[in-house]
Coordinates of C-alpha atoms in Angstrom, one line a residue:
X1 CA 20.9 -84.5 32.2
X2 CA 19.5 -86.1 29.1
X3 CA 18.6 -84.4 25.9
X4 CA 15.0 -85.3 26.7
X5 CA 15.3 -83.2 29.9
X6 CA 16.5 -80.2 27.8
X7 CA 13.7 -80.4 25.2
X8 CA 15.8 -82.5 22.8
X9 CA 18.7 -80.1 22.6
X10 CA 22.2 -81.6 23.0
X11 CA 23.6 -81.2 26.5
X12 CA 26.9 -82.0 28.2
X13 CA 27.6 -80.7 31.7
X14 CA 31.3 -80.6 31.0
X15 CA 31.5 -78.9 27.6
X16 CA 29.6 -76.3 25.7
X17 CA 27.6 -78.1 23.0
X18 CA 26.8 -75.9 19.9
X19 CA 24.0 -76.9 17.5
X20 CA 25.7 -76.3 14.1
X21 CA 26.7 -78.1 10.9
X22 CA 30.5 -78.3 10.9
X23 CA 30.5 -78.7 7.1
X24 CA 29.1 -75.2 6.7
X25 CA 29.5 -73.7 10.2
X26 CA 27.9 -70.4 11.2
X27 CA 30.0 -70.1 14.4
X28 CA 32.7 -67.5 14.8
X29 CA 36.4 -68.8 14.8
X30 CA 38.5 -68.7 17.9
X31 CA 38.0 -72.0 19.8
X32 CA 40.9 -73.3 21.8
X33 CA 39.9 -76.8 20.9
X34 CA 37.2 -78.8 19.2
X35 CA 36.2 -82.4 19.7
X36 CA 34.6 -84.7 17.2
X37 CA 34.3 -88.0 18.9
X38 CA 32.8 -91.0 17.1
X39 CA 31.1 -88.7 14.5
X40 CA 33.4 -88.3 11.5
X41 CA 32.6 -91.9 10.4
X42 CA 29.0 -90.8 9.6
X43 CA 29.8 -87.4 8.1
X44 CA 29.3 -87.7 4.3
X45 CA 31.5 -84.6 3.4
X46 CA 34.4 -85.3 5.7
X47 CA 36.7 -82.9 3.8
X48 CA 34.3 -80.0 4.5
X49 CA 34.0 -81.1 8.1
X50 CA 37.8 -81.0 8.6
X51 CA 38.0 -77.6 6.8
X52 CA 35.3 -76.3 9.1
X53 CA 37.2 -77.5 12.2
X54 CA 40.4 -75.9 11.0
X55 CA 38.6 -72.7 10.3
X56 CA 37.0 -72.6 13.8
X57 CA 40.0 -73.4 15.9
X58 CA 42.5 -70.6 16.8
X59 CA 46.1 -70.8 15.7
X60 CA 47.8 -73.3 18.1
X61 CA 44.4 -74.8 19.0
X62 CA 43.6 -78.5 19.1
X63 CA 41.3 -80.7 17.1
X64 CA 40.6 -84.0 18.9
X65 CA 39.0 -86.8 16.7
X66 CA 38.1 -90.4 17.2
X67 CA 36.9 -92.8 14.5
X68 CA 37.0 -96.3 13.0
X69 CA 40.5 -96.8 11.5
X70 CA 42.7 -99.1 9.6
X71 CA 46.3 -98.1 8.9
X72 CA 46.2 -99.0 5.2
X73 CA 42.7 -100.0 4.0
X74 CA 40.0 -97.4 3.7
X75 CA 36.3 -98.3 3.5
X76 CA 33.5 -95.9 2.5
X77 CA 30.9 -97.8 4.5
X78 CA 31.9 -100.8 6.5
X79 CA 28.2 -101.5 7.2
X80 CA 27.8 -102.6 3.6
X81 CA 30.6 -105.1 3.8
X82 CA 29.3 -108.7 3.8
X83 CA 31.2 -109.5 7.0
X84 CA 30.0 -106.5 9.0
X85 CA 28.8 -107.6 12.4
X86 CA 26.0 -105.0 12.5
X87 CA 24.9 -101.8 10.9
X88 CA 23.5 -103.1 7.6
X89 CA 20.2 -101.3 8.2
X90 CA 21.6 -98.1 9.7
X91 CA 20.5 -94.9 7.9
X92 CA 24.1 -93.5 8.0
X93 CA 27.4 -94.7 6.7
X94 CA 30.4 -95.8 8.8
X95 CA 33.6 -94.8 7.0
X96 CA 36.9 -96.4 8.0
X97 CA 39.7 -93.8 7.8
X98 CA 43.4 -94.5 7.1
X99 CA 46.9 -92.9 7.5
X100 CA 46.4 -91.5 4.0
X101 CA 43.2 -89.6 5.1
X102 CA 45.0 -88.1 8.1
X103 CA 48.0 -87.1 6.1
X104 CA 45.7 -85.7 3.4
X105 CA 44.0 -83.4 6.0
X106 CA 47.4 -82.2 7.1
X107 CA 48.5 -81.5 3.5
X108 CA 45.3 -79.4 3.0
X109 CA 45.4 -77.6 6.3
X110 CA 48.2 -76.1 8.4
X111 CA 48.7 -78.5 11.3
X112 CA 50.4 -81.5 12.8
X113 CA 49.4 -84.7 14.4
X114 CA 50.7 -84.4 17.9
X115 CA 49.2 -87.7 19.3
X116 CA 47.6 -90.8 18.0
X117 CA 46.4 -93.8 19.9
X118 CA 45.2 -97.1 18.4
X119 CA 42.5 -99.4 19.9
X120 CA 41.5 -103.0 19.3
X121 CA 37.8 -103.3 19.7
X122 CA 36.9 -106.3 17.6
X123 CA 38.6 -109.6 16.8
X124 CA 38.3 -109.1 13.0
X125 CA 40.3 -106.9 10.8
X126 CA 37.8 -104.0 10.5
X127 CA 35.3 -102.2 12.7
X128 CA 32.2 -104.4 13.4
X129 CA 33.9 -107.6 12.2
X130 CA 34.5 -110.5 14.5
X131 CA 33.6 -110.5 18.2
X132 CA 33.5 -107.3 20.1
X133 CA 36.2 -107.1 22.8
X134 CA 36.9 -104.6 25.6
X135 CA 38.7 -101.6 24.1
X136 CA 42.4 -102.2 24.4
X137 CA 45.2 -99.7 23.6
X138 CA 47.7 -101.3 21.2
X139 CA 50.7 -100.4 19.1
X140 CA 50.2 -99.3 15.5
X141 CA 51.6 -102.6 14.3
X142 CA 49.1 -104.6 16.2
X143 CA 45.5 -105.3 15.0
X144 CA 43.3 -102.3 15.7
X145 CA 40.0 -100.9 14.4
X146 CA 39.8 -97.5 16.0
X147 CA 41.9 -94.5 16.7
X148 CA 42.0 -91.2 18.6
X149 CA 44.0 -88.3 17.0
X150 CA 45.0 -84.9 18.4
X151 CA 45.9 -82.3 15.7
X152 CA 47.4 -79.0 16.5
X153 CA 46.7 -76.1 14.1
X154 CA 49.9 -74.3 13.2
X155 CA 50.5 -71.3 15.5
X156 CA 51.1 -69.0 12.5
X157 CA 48.0 -70.1 10.5

């Protein structure tokens, strides 16, 4: 069912979709898990978003994220880079996160990264750069532009 069929409201037949702003959520805590797939890159206040997710998930719960990624080189908005393959006219930014970002979230909030996968999706060094290729799981040491992360909130938090 499309959002058009539901009057424009977000809909997913597999998961409960809540209309909320994660940076200042009005939802009650206690979720077993939260997903934020391909969204963090466009969230301007990502620190508030991560804090909101940690607040909402129960102790021992999971936060599952995916976003453009480079192990060492951050970028506030890859769409503004002269070599970006697309996105120059998008109304939203596309941030590239790094290991430093993930480690920073875990310094600020009680949790641990329990899984991380890396994907090559372009032939260039960063998201949107070079030719698009079929998503391929790779080792951290191989070229990649995207990651999926599972964070477990400390059980005693």
